[in-house]
Structure formats: structure tokens, C-alpha cells
Amino acid sequence: MSVYDAVQEAAAAIVRAIAPRLPKVGLVLGSGLGAFADGLEAPAAVAYKDIPGFASSSVVGHAGQLVAGKSGGREVLCMQGRVHAYEGHPLAQVVLPVRAMIAAGCKVLIITNAAGGIRHDYNPGDLVLIADHINLSGDNPLIGENDERLGPRFPDMSTAYDPELRMIAHQQAYAEGLVLKEGVYAWLKGPSYETPAEIRMLRTMGADLCGMSTAPEVIVANHMGVRVLGISCVTNKAAGLGGKLSHDEVKETAERVRPQFVGLLSRLCATLAP
Ligand code: HPA
């Protein structure tokens, strides 16, 4: 089956499962950040295993379902958990859910993640808007034959993280009593965390945050012409800048910022829905 057909098939299954809802805003909720979907009104959930082509996430802290429902009066569609390249999935599989949400009608995507803070002034619990990314994976989800029905062969990435959406996010954060920092996200495949030497290299390169997700999803969203807002929750200081790194710390910090994070996402859904 072609990638295009796989996307259409998955999108059709999603539309059927959440009917009559027609969400225009899609969210990807990263490690420990899935709680937002638990607060949606009139929710309808569909497990990844029930959507054709979807892989199930094996990572603790990732629920593995799509949840549609209302936030701030707007219909939204959330990925509660994602799959990662480090789980052994090919990138086409990693990005299928994002492509399917877009094919199902989402016009704006809010993509979130847990990330390590490289900048010295980033502390665990900070929420950071992603201004741009550096793809250090050596891979790209668009490698292979291009299907023009999905997007162009050589998509422009000059404004991959939409500047207008970032401005709105700053305004909404201010209204929520939060200060958002902005930074450049480096995508490495993991699953081992970075070494202190790698973090020094990343800082020299101009990266402020690092993580194991997001960039492939942002690449395919841009390919399909959809505007993206990226938000990182700094769950830990990057390697060599604090203590030892652990997935438990990542989950604990994400849990701690939950009220602020949920508050910000609710405002963003209310504002960004077309
Ligand atoms: N590095 C990579 N990915 C991460 C980190 C990190 O320090 N924290 C959360 N996800």
C-alpha cells in the first residue's frame, strides 16, 4: 500500500471512530504530558491498536490512544502518547499518526515533548516554545519516493514552527500568568541520553533543548502544509549540567507542570481553532 493510501485509510478510521466530531486542532502529547486529554469534554477515545497502520507505544508514560473532545468549546484531537524511532519503528510509522490527523481535518498542530535543557538558564519545569530545530538523526521521514498528493519533494522549512502561532502562544501564556522561553530543539534518536560531550557540541551548534521526538512530526506537517506550534517541557538539565538523568525524573517533572501546561493548552485550543 502507498503511504498516501495508508494515511487515507487511517484517517477514515479516525473520522468514523470520533464521528460526528470534526476537530481542526491536533495535539501530540509527549512523555508524561497526556493529562490534557483526560480533561476534554464529551470525549471519544480510540486505541492506536484499533487504527489501521498505527503502532502502539511501548514507553511508560505514553497511553497510546487518540482522544477527541472539546477544550474551551472547540473540537480537538489529541495523540495521548506517540511512538519513537528508538522503539525500532521506521520513521514512516512514527509519523503516520500525525499525517492521519491532518488527513482527518486538523489544520493546526500543537506538538509537545519532554526535553533536556541545554541552556544554563533553562530549569526543570520550564515551558519552552520551539523556535526551530536541528535534525541530528541522520534520517528524515520524507526519504523515499515523494507523493505529490501529500506534499512537495523539497518542502521549505524556513518557518517550520509558525511565527504567528508563536506570537499568539506568548500572548496566551502571558494571560495565563506564565513566561514562555524560546529555543532551538535538537533531535537525536536516542534511546541513550546524550553524553556531556555531546551536550557541549549541541550548545556550540546553537541548540537549546534536546529530545528524541517532534522533529520528524514537524517535518511531515510542514510537508503537508499545516502550521505547527511546538512546546517543550524541560524535564531535566541536559547531561553534564545537573545530576544523573532518568526517565523517572522526566515523568516527575512533567507531572509537576501539569496544571500550567494544561492551562496553556486549553487557551491555545480556544484561540487557534480556525
Ligand atoms: N535528552 C533527550 N531526550 C530527553 C531528555 C534529555 O535530556 N529529557 C527528556 N527527553
PDB file of C-alpha atoms and ligand atoms in Angstrom:
ATOM      1  CA  MET A   1       0.000   0.000   0.000  1.00  0.00           C
ATOM      2  CA  SER A   2       1.282   3.503  -0.778  1.00  0.00           C
ATOM      3  CA  VAL A   3       1.980   5.938   2.073  1.00  0.00           C
ATOM      4  CA  TYR A   4      -0.861   8.095   0.766  1.00  0.00           C
ATOM      5  CA  ASP A   5      -3.340   5.209   0.867  1.00  0.00           C
ATOM      6  CA  ALA A   6      -2.186   4.209   4.362  1.00  0.00           C
ATOM      7  CA  VAL A   7      -2.755   7.784   5.561  1.00  0.00           C
ATOM      8  CA  GLN A   8      -6.216   7.916   3.977  1.00  0.00           C
ATOM      9  CA  GLU A   9      -7.189   4.570   5.462  1.00  0.00           C
ATOM     10  CA  ALA A  10      -6.063   5.586   8.961  1.00  0.00           C
ATOM     11  CA  ALA A  11      -7.787   8.981   8.644  1.00  0.00           C
ATOM     12  CA  ALA A  12     -11.055   7.350   7.561  1.00  0.00           C
ATOM     13  CA  ALA A  13     -10.938   5.036  10.582  1.00  0.00           C
ATOM     14  CA  ILE A  14     -10.328   8.009  12.887  1.00  0.00           C
ATOM     15  CA  VAL A  15     -13.179  10.054  11.382  1.00  0.00           C
ATOM     16  CA  ARG A  16     -15.534   7.064  11.794  1.00  0.00           C
ATOM     17  CA  ALA A  17     -14.434   6.438  15.384  1.00  0.00           C
ATOM     18  CA  ILE A  18     -14.903  10.046  16.558  1.00  0.00           C
ATOM     19  CA  ALA A  19     -17.963  10.977  14.450  1.00  0.00           C
ATOM     20  CA  PRO A  20     -19.659  13.400  14.389  1.00  0.00           C
ATOM     21  CA  ARG A  21     -16.732  15.423  15.757  1.00  0.00           C
ATOM     22  CA  LEU A  22     -14.632  17.303  13.175  1.00  0.00           C
ATOM     23  CA  PRO A  23     -11.568  18.602  15.044  1.00  0.00           C
ATOM     24  CA  LYS A  24      -9.462  21.288  13.400  1.00  0.00           C
ATOM     25  CA  VAL A  25      -6.707  21.383  16.042  1.00  0.00           C
ATOM     26  CA  GLY A  26      -4.497  18.350  16.592  1.00  0.00           C
ATOM     27  CA  LEU A  27      -2.244  17.881  19.596  1.00  0.00           C
ATOM     28  CA  VAL A  28       0.610  15.486  20.202  1.00  0.00           C
ATOM     29  CA  LEU A  29       1.031  14.996  23.947  1.00  0.00           C
ATOM     30  CA  GLY A  30       4.524  13.874  24.893  1.00  0.00           C
ATOM     31  CA  SER A  31       6.037  11.906  27.786  1.00  0.00           C
ATOM     32  CA  GLY A  32       4.062  12.497  30.977  1.00  0.00           C
ATOM     33  CA  LEU A  33       2.053  15.270  29.279  1.00  0.00           C
ATOM     34  CA  GLY A  34      -1.005  13.219  28.322  1.00  0.00           C
ATOM     35  CA  ALA A  35      -3.201  14.589  31.128  1.00  0.00           C
ATOM     36  CA  PHE A  36      -4.604  17.336  28.923  1.00  0.00           C
ATOM     37  CA  ALA A  37      -6.666  14.755  27.042  1.00  0.00           C
ATOM     38  CA  ASP A  38      -8.180  13.478  30.306  1.00  0.00           C
ATOM     39  CA  GLY A  39      -9.859  16.855  30.813  1.00  0.00           C
ATOM     40  CA  LEU A  40     -11.643  17.072  27.451  1.00  0.00           C
ATOM     41  CA  GLU A  41     -15.438  17.401  27.435  1.00  0.00           C
ATOM     42  CA  ALA A  42     -17.544  14.769  25.684  1.00  0.00           C
ATOM     43  CA  PRO A  43     -14.505  12.663  24.822  1.00  0.00           C
ATOM     44  CA  ALA A  44     -14.252   9.786  22.366  1.00  0.00           C
ATOM     45  CA  ALA A  45     -11.109   7.672  22.583  1.00  0.00           C
ATOM     46  CA  VAL A  46      -9.737   5.210  20.069  1.00  0.00           C
ATOM     47  CA  ALA A  47      -6.751   2.982  20.855  1.00  0.00           C
ATOM     48  CA  TYR A  48      -3.827   3.070  18.399  1.00  0.00           C
ATOM     49  CA  LYS A  49      -4.170  -0.697  18.030  1.00  0.00           C
ATOM     50  CA  ASP A  50      -7.642  -0.146  16.542  1.00  0.00           C
ATOM     51  CA  ILE A  51      -6.417   2.253  13.837  1.00  0.00           C
ATOM     52  CA  PRO A  52      -5.038   0.578  10.682  1.00  0.00           C
ATOM     53  CA  GLY A  53      -1.282   1.005  10.337  1.00  0.00           C
ATOM     54  CA  PHE A  54      -0.725   2.592  13.759  1.00  0.00           C
ATOM     55  CA  ALA A  55       1.991   1.170  16.004  1.00  0.00           C
ATOM     56  CA  SER A  56       1.474   1.066  19.777  1.00  0.00           C
ATOM     57  CA  SER A  57       3.963   2.881  22.014  1.00  0.00           C
ATOM     58  CA  SER A  58       5.873   0.718  24.440  1.00  0.00           C
ATOM     59  CA  VAL A  59       7.105   3.650  26.555  1.00  0.00           C
ATOM     60  CA  VAL A  60       5.864   4.076  30.122  1.00  0.00           C
ATOM     61  CA  GLY A  61       4.052   7.415  30.338  1.00  0.00           C
ATOM     62  CA  HIS A  62       2.585   7.097  26.825  1.00  0.00           C
ATOM     63  CA  ALA A  63      -1.047   5.941  26.802  1.00  0.00           C
ATOM     64  CA  GLY A  64      -1.315   5.022  23.130  1.00  0.00           C
ATOM     65  CA  GLN A  65      -4.688   6.365  22.123  1.00  0.00           C
ATOM     66  CA  LEU A  66      -6.299   9.198  20.214  1.00  0.00           C
ATOM     67  CA  VAL A  67      -8.791  11.245  22.193  1.00  0.00           C
ATOM     68  CA  ALA A  68     -11.218  13.636  20.527  1.00  0.00           C
ATOM     69  CA  GLY A  69     -13.286  16.059  22.558  1.00  0.00           C
ATOM     70  CA  LYS A  70     -13.904  19.690  23.408  1.00  0.00           C
ATOM     71  CA  SER A  71     -11.483  22.097  25.016  1.00  0.00           C
ATOM     72  CA  GLY A  72     -12.593  25.687  25.536  1.00  0.00           C
ATOM     73  CA  GLY A  73     -15.630  24.934  23.381  1.00  0.00           C
ATOM     74  CA  ARG A  74     -13.510  23.770  20.406  1.00  0.00           C
ATOM     75  CA  GLU A  75     -13.229  20.306  19.000  1.00  0.00           C
ATOM     76  CA  VAL A  76      -9.677  18.998  19.288  1.00  0.00           C
ATOM     77  CA  LEU A  77      -7.948  15.705  18.580  1.00  0.00           C
ATOM     78  CA  CYS A  78      -5.137  14.523  20.861  1.00  0.00           C
ATOM     79  CA  MET A  79      -2.496  11.893  20.443  1.00  0.00           C
ATOM     80  CA  GLN A  80      -2.078  10.667  24.006  1.00  0.00           C
ATOM     81  CA  GLY A  81       1.428   9.310  23.563  1.00  0.00           C
ATOM     82  CA  ARG A  82       3.499   8.730  20.452  1.00  0.00           C
ATOM     83  CA  VAL A  83       5.850   6.156  19.053  1.00  0.00           C
ATOM     84  CA  HIS A  84       9.536   6.951  18.670  1.00  0.00           C
ATOM     85  CA  ALA A  85      12.266   5.899  16.268  1.00  0.00           C
ATOM     86  CA  TYR A  86      14.191   4.367  19.206  1.00  0.00           C
ATOM     87  CA  GLU A  87      11.425   1.806  19.688  1.00  0.00           C
ATOM     88  CA  GLY A  88      12.570   0.363  16.378  1.00  0.00           C
ATOM     89  CA  HIS A  89       9.810   1.793  14.213  1.00  0.00           C
ATOM     90  CA  PRO A  90      10.677   3.122  10.765  1.00  0.00           C
ATOM     91  CA  LEU A  91      10.068   6.874  10.535  1.00  0.00           C
ATOM     92  CA  ALA A  92       7.118   6.359   8.165  1.00  0.00           C
ATOM     93  CA  GLN A  93       5.432   4.557  11.054  1.00  0.00           C
ATOM     94  CA  VAL A  94       6.468   7.205  13.595  1.00  0.00           C
ATOM     95  CA  VAL A  95       4.820   9.977  11.561  1.00  0.00           C
ATOM     96  CA  LEU A  96       1.718   8.117  10.355  1.00  0.00           C
ATOM     97  CA  PRO A  97      -0.487   9.359  13.237  1.00  0.00           C
ATOM     98  CA  VAL A  98       0.395  12.999  12.558  1.00  0.00           C
ATOM     99  CA  ARG A  99      -0.258  12.574   8.845  1.00  0.00           C
ATOM    100  CA  ALA A 100      -3.551  10.848   9.625  1.00  0.00           C
ATOM    101  CA  MET A 101      -4.685  13.638  11.981  1.00  0.00           C
ATOM    102  CA  ILE A 102      -4.006  16.133   9.207  1.00  0.00           C
ATOM    103  CA  ALA A 103      -5.828  13.998   6.622  1.00  0.00           C
ATOM    104  CA  ALA A 104      -8.709  13.742   9.119  1.00  0.00           C
ATOM    105  CA  GLY A 105      -9.056  17.545   9.002  1.00  0.00           C
ATOM    106  CA  CYS A 106      -6.630  19.105  11.501  1.00  0.00           C
ATOM    107  CA  LYS A 107      -5.401  22.465  10.199  1.00  0.00           C
ATOM    108  CA  VAL A 108      -3.129  23.387  13.114  1.00  0.00           C
ATOM    109  CA  LEU A 109      -0.896  21.098  15.158  1.00  0.00           C
ATOM    110  CA  ILE A 110       0.397  21.649  18.675  1.00  0.00           C
ATOM    111  CA  ILE A 111       3.302  19.266  19.182  1.00  0.00           C
ATOM    112  CA  THR A 112       4.676  18.809  22.690  1.00  0.00           C
ATOM    113  CA  ASN A 113       7.526  16.892  24.230  1.00  0.00           C
ATOM    114  CA  ALA A 114       9.683  16.377  27.258  1.00  0.00           C
ATOM    115  CA  ALA A 115      13.190  17.701  26.612  1.00  0.00           C
ATOM    116  CA  GLY A 116      16.558  18.141  28.242  1.00  0.00           C
ATOM    117  CA  GLY A 117      17.553  21.766  28.844  1.00  0.00           C
ATOM    118  CA  ILE A 118      20.928  22.695  27.350  1.00  0.00           C
ATOM    119  CA  ARG A 119      20.869  26.417  28.109  1.00  0.00           C
ATOM    120  CA  HIS A 120      22.091  27.183  31.617  1.00  0.00           C
ATOM    121  CA  ASP A 121      19.035  29.340  32.285  1.00  0.00           C
ATOM    122  CA  TYR A 122      16.595  26.502  31.489  1.00  0.00           C
ATOM    123  CA  ASN A 123      15.386  24.724  34.587  1.00  0.00           C
ATOM    124  CA  PRO A 124      13.283  21.598  35.074  1.00  0.00           C
ATOM    125  CA  GLY A 125       9.649  22.644  34.807  1.00  0.00           C
ATOM    126  CA  ASP A 126      10.220  25.444  32.269  1.00  0.00           C
ATOM    127  CA  LEU A 127       7.941  25.509  29.248  1.00  0.00           C
ATOM    128  CA  VAL A 128       9.805  26.489  26.099  1.00  0.00           C
ATOM    129  CA  LEU A 129       8.381  27.355  22.705  1.00  0.00           C
ATOM    130  CA  ILE A 130      10.322  25.667  19.958  1.00  0.00           C
ATOM    131  CA  ALA A 131      11.572  28.301  17.535  1.00  0.00           C
ATOM    132  CA  ASP A 132      13.413  25.912  15.216  1.00  0.00           C
ATOM    133  CA  HIS A 133      15.060  22.511  15.210  1.00  0.00           C
ATOM    134  CA  ILE A 134      18.293  20.800  14.271  1.00  0.00           C
ATOM    135  CA  ASN A 135      17.889  17.297  12.875  1.00  0.00           C
ATOM    136  CA  LEU A 136      20.884  15.268  14.050  1.00  0.00           C
ATOM    137  CA  SER A 137      19.306  11.886  13.469  1.00  0.00           C
ATOM    138  CA  GLY A 138      20.883  11.343  10.068  1.00  0.00           C
ATOM    139  CA  ASP A 139      17.394  10.390   8.959  1.00  0.00           C
ATOM    140  CA  ASN A 140      14.306  12.085   7.540  1.00  0.00           C
ATOM    141  CA  PRO A 141      10.719  10.805   7.314  1.00  0.00           C
ATOM    142  CA  LEU A 142      10.458  12.098   3.729  1.00  0.00           C
ATOM    143  CA  ILE A 143      13.255   9.910   2.365  1.00  0.00           C
ATOM    144  CA  GLY A 144      11.914   7.711  -0.413  1.00  0.00           C
ATOM    145  CA  GLU A 145       9.593   8.282  -3.301  1.00  0.00           C
ATOM    146  CA  ASN A 146       7.607  11.528  -2.898  1.00  0.00           C
ATOM    147  CA  ASP A 147       3.847  11.527  -3.331  1.00  0.00           C
ATOM    148  CA  GLU A 148       2.788  14.994  -4.522  1.00  0.00           C
ATOM    149  CA  ARG A 149      -0.671  14.372  -3.044  1.00  0.00           C
ATOM    150  CA  LEU A 150       0.955  14.656   0.393  1.00  0.00           C
ATOM    151  CA  GLY A 151       3.341  17.498  -0.396  1.00  0.00           C
ATOM    152  CA  PRO A 152       6.313  18.699  -2.452  1.00  0.00           C
ATOM    153  CA  ARG A 153       9.599  16.826  -2.950  1.00  0.00           C
ATOM    154  CA  PHE A 154      11.629  19.597  -1.282  1.00  0.00           C
ATOM    155  CA  PRO A 155       9.479  21.260   1.378  1.00  0.00           C
ATOM    156  CA  ASP A 156      10.575  24.634   2.720  1.00  0.00           C
ATOM    157  CA  MET A 157      11.453  24.566   6.432  1.00  0.00           C
ATOM    158  CA  SER A 158      12.164  28.311   6.871  1.00  0.00           C
ATOM    159  CA  THR A 159       9.180  28.804   9.165  1.00  0.00           C
ATOM    160  CA  ALA A 160       8.643  25.232  10.339  1.00  0.00           C
ATOM    161  CA  TYR A 161       7.453  26.495  13.731  1.00  0.00           C
ATOM    162  CA  ASP A 162       4.941  29.127  12.674  1.00  0.00           C
ATOM    163  CA  PRO A 163       5.998  32.629  13.821  1.00  0.00           C
ATOM    164  CA  GLU A 164       2.421  33.887  14.093  1.00  0.00           C
ATOM    165  CA  LEU A 165       1.381  30.915  16.238  1.00  0.00           C
ATOM    166  CA  ARG A 166       4.412  31.532  18.449  1.00  0.00           C
ATOM    167  CA  MET A 167       3.363  35.134  18.952  1.00  0.00           C
ATOM    168  CA  ILE A 168      -0.140  34.010  19.913  1.00  0.00           C
ATOM    169  CA  ALA A 169       1.341  31.434  22.282  1.00  0.00           C
ATOM    170  CA  HIS A 170       3.362  34.145  24.057  1.00  0.00           C
ATOM    171  CA  GLN A 171       0.195  36.250  24.445  1.00  0.00           C
ATOM    172  CA  GLN A 172      -1.837  33.332  25.764  1.00  0.00           C
ATOM    173  CA  ALA A 173       0.940  32.314  28.152  1.00  0.00           C
ATOM    174  CA  TYR A 174       1.072  35.865  29.494  1.00  0.00           C
ATOM    175  CA  ALA A 175      -2.706  35.778  30.046  1.00  0.00           C
ATOM    176  CA  GLU A 176      -2.228  32.502  31.940  1.00  0.00           C
ATOM    177  CA  GLY A 177       0.482  34.094  34.113  1.00  0.00           C
ATOM    178  CA  LEU A 178       3.288  32.089  32.523  1.00  0.00           C
ATOM    179  CA  VAL A 179       6.507  33.125  30.871  1.00  0.00           C
ATOM    180  CA  LEU A 180       7.497  31.072  27.859  1.00  0.00           C
ATOM    181  CA  LYS A 181      11.109  30.894  26.835  1.00  0.00           C
ATOM    182  CA  GLU A 182      12.002  30.153  23.214  1.00  0.00           C
ATOM    183  CA  GLY A 183      14.666  27.828  21.960  1.00  0.00           C
ATOM    184  CA  VAL A 184      16.093  25.572  19.287  1.00  0.00           C
ATOM    185  CA  TYR A 185      15.382  21.842  19.682  1.00  0.00           C
ATOM    186  CA  ALA A 186      17.928  19.240  18.653  1.00  0.00           C
ATOM    187  CA  TRP A 187      16.504  15.889  17.631  1.00  0.00           C
ATOM    188  CA  LEU A 188      18.654  12.841  18.397  1.00  0.00           C
ATOM    189  CA  LYS A 189      17.262   9.351  18.053  1.00  0.00           C
ATOM    190  CA  GLY A 190      18.252   8.020  21.472  1.00  0.00           C
ATOM    191  CA  PRO A 191      17.380   5.933  23.400  1.00  0.00           C
ATOM    192  CA  SER A 192      20.529   6.543  25.436  1.00  0.00           C
ATOM    193  CA  TYR A 193      20.592  10.082  26.745  1.00  0.00           C
ATOM    194  CA  GLU A 194      23.320  12.332  25.388  1.00  0.00           C
ATOM    195  CA  THR A 195      26.813  12.402  26.825  1.00  0.00           C
ATOM    196  CA  PRO A 196      28.121  15.628  28.409  1.00  0.00           C
ATOM    197  CA  ALA A 197      30.463  15.998  25.402  1.00  0.00           C
ATOM    198  CA  GLU A 198      27.512  15.726  23.037  1.00  0.00           C
ATOM    199  CA  ILE A 199      25.667  18.380  25.026  1.00  0.00           C
ATOM    200  CA  ARG A 200      28.674  20.736  24.720  1.00  0.00           C
ATOM    201  CA  MET A 201      28.668  20.065  20.973  1.00  0.00           C
ATOM    202  CA  LEU A 202      24.935  20.747  20.764  1.00  0.00           C
ATOM    203  CA  ARG A 203      25.291  24.040  22.608  1.00  0.00           C
ATOM    204  CA  THR A 204      28.095  25.120  20.255  1.00  0.00           C
ATOM    205  CA  MET A 205      25.824  24.253  17.329  1.00  0.00           C
ATOM    206  CA  GLY A 206      23.096  26.526  18.626  1.00  0.00           C
ATOM    207  CA  ALA A 207      20.760  24.031  20.270  1.00  0.00           C
ATOM    208  CA  ASP A 208      18.959  24.994  23.484  1.00  0.00           C
ATOM    209  CA  LEU A 209      16.985  21.795  24.071  1.00  0.00           C
ATOM    210  CA  CYS A 210      17.363  18.168  23.110  1.00  0.00           C
ATOM    211  CA  GLY A 211      14.971  15.296  22.758  1.00  0.00           C
ATOM    212  CA  MET A 212      14.062  12.131  20.876  1.00  0.00           C
ATOM    213  CA  SER A 213      10.863  13.139  19.075  1.00  0.00           C
ATOM    214  CA  THR A 214       8.982  16.023  17.466  1.00  0.00           C
ATOM    215  CA  ALA A 215      11.243  16.918  14.524  1.00  0.00           C
ATOM    216  CA  PRO A 216      10.012  14.092  12.233  1.00  0.00           C
ATOM    217  CA  GLU A 217       6.407  15.045  13.004  1.00  0.00           C
ATOM    218  CA  VAL A 218       7.135  18.698  12.301  1.00  0.00           C
ATOM    219  CA  ILE A 219       8.802  17.786   9.002  1.00  0.00           C
ATOM    220  CA  VAL A 220       5.759  15.875   7.707  1.00  0.00           C
ATOM    221  CA  ALA A 221       3.329  18.538   8.962  1.00  0.00           C
ATOM    222  CA  ASN A 222       5.268  21.175   7.012  1.00  0.00           C
ATOM    223  CA  HIS A 223       5.354  18.829   4.028  1.00  0.00           C
ATOM    224  CA  MET A 224       1.540  18.691   4.175  1.00  0.00           C
ATOM    225  CA  GLY A 225       1.296  22.477   4.533  1.00  0.00           C
ATOM    226  CA  VAL A 226      -0.006  22.534   8.093  1.00  0.00           C
ATOM    227  CA  ARG A 227       1.051  25.147  10.635  1.00  0.00           C
ATOM    228  CA  VAL A 228       2.842  23.887  13.738  1.00  0.00           C
ATOM    229  CA  LEU A 229       3.366  25.128  17.259  1.00  0.00           C
ATOM    230  CA  GLY A 230       5.986  23.235  19.267  1.00  0.00           C
ATOM    231  CA  ILE A 231       6.201  23.279  23.056  1.00  0.00           C
ATOM    232  CA  SER A 232       8.873  21.562  25.133  1.00  0.00           C
ATOM    233  CA  CYS A 233       8.611  20.881  28.816  1.00  0.00           C
ATOM    234  CA  VAL A 234      12.151  20.975  30.197  1.00  0.00           C
ATOM    235  CA  THR A 235      12.076  17.904  32.402  1.00  0.00           C
ATOM    236  CA  ASN A 236      15.760  17.865  33.328  1.00  0.00           C
ATOM    237  CA  LYS A 237      19.003  19.689  32.837  1.00  0.00           C
ATOM    238  CA  ALA A 238      20.845  18.045  29.940  1.00  0.00           C
ATOM    239  CA  ALA A 239      23.672  15.599  30.617  1.00  0.00           C
ATOM    240  CA  GLY A 240      26.640  17.062  32.487  1.00  0.00           C
ATOM    241  CA  LEU A 241      24.702  20.109  33.705  1.00  0.00           C
ATOM    242  CA  GLY A 242      22.915  18.589  36.692  1.00  0.00           C
ATOM    243  CA  GLY A 243      22.679  15.151  38.195  1.00  0.00           C
ATOM    244  CA  LYS A 244      22.165  11.775  36.569  1.00  0.00           C
ATOM    245  CA  LEU A 245      19.373  11.525  34.001  1.00  0.00           C
ATOM    246  CA  SER A 246      16.416   9.212  34.427  1.00  0.00           C
ATOM    247  CA  HIS A 247      13.043   8.623  32.849  1.00  0.00           C
ATOM    248  CA  ASP A 248      11.553   8.827  36.365  1.00  0.00           C
ATOM    249  CA  GLU A 249      12.754  12.435  36.656  1.00  0.00           C
ATOM    250  CA  VAL A 250      11.300  13.165  33.215  1.00  0.00           C
ATOM    251  CA  LYS A 251       7.898  11.825  34.297  1.00  0.00           C
ATOM    252  CA  GLU A 252       8.008  13.553  37.719  1.00  0.00           C
ATOM    253  CA  THR A 253       8.787  16.976  36.256  1.00  0.00           C
ATOM    254  CA  ALA A 254       6.129  16.616  33.552  1.00  0.00           C
ATOM    255  CA  GLU A 255       3.624  15.728  36.281  1.00  0.00           C
ATOM    256  CA  ARG A 256       4.642  18.787  38.327  1.00  0.00           C
ATOM    257  CA  VAL A 257       3.997  21.272  35.478  1.00  0.00           C
ATOM    258  CA  ARG A 258       0.710  19.636  34.569  1.00  0.00           C
ATOM    259  CA  PRO A 259      -1.589  22.496  35.770  1.00  0.00           C
ATOM    260  CA  GLN A 260       0.347  25.192  33.888  1.00  0.00           C
ATOM    261  CA  PHE A 261       0.712  23.016  30.835  1.00  0.00           C
ATOM    262  CA  VAL A 262      -2.982  22.071  30.715  1.00  0.00           C
ATOM    263  CA  GLY A 263      -3.969  25.722  31.305  1.00  0.00           C
ATOM    264  CA  LEU A 264      -1.811  26.919  28.434  1.00  0.00           C
ATOM    265  CA  LEU A 265      -3.024  24.213  26.045  1.00  0.00           C
ATOM    266  CA  SER A 266      -6.679  24.996  26.840  1.00  0.00           C
ATOM    267  CA  ARG A 267      -6.140  28.654  25.993  1.00  0.00           C
ATOM    268  CA  LEU A 268      -4.267  27.735  22.826  1.00  0.00           C
ATOM    269  CA  CYS A 269      -7.029  25.400  21.643  1.00  0.00           C
ATOM    270  CA  ALA A 270      -9.637  28.104  22.214  1.00  0.00           C
ATOM    271  CA  THR A 271      -7.543  30.647  20.299  1.00  0.00           C
ATOM    272  CA  LEU A 272      -6.077  28.608  17.474  1.00  0.00           C
ATOM    273  CA  ALA A 273      -9.146  26.675  16.311  1.00  0.00           C
ATOM    274  CA  PRO A 274      -9.960  28.065  12.836  1.00  0.00           C
TER     275      PRO A 274
HETATM  276  N1  HPA B   1      17.709  14.162  26.360  1.00  0.00           N
HETATM  277  C1  HPA B   1      16.955  13.603  25.377  1.00  0.00           C
HETATM  278  N2  HPA B   1      15.651  13.429  25.480  1.00  0.00           N
HETATM  279  C2  HPA B   1      15.058  13.834  26.621  1.00  0.00           C
HETATM  280  C3  HPA B   1      15.773  14.416  27.679  1.00  0.00           C
HETATM  281  C4  HPA B   1      17.171  14.584  27.525  1.00  0.00           C
HETATM  282  O1  HPA B   1      17.875  15.098  28.421  1.00  0.00           O
HETATM  283  N3  HPA B   1      14.860  14.704  28.654  1.00  0.00           N
HETATM  284  C5  HPA B   1      13.652  14.306  28.195  1.00  0.00           C
HETATM  285  N4  HPA B   1      13.758  13.774  26.964  1.00  0.00           N
END
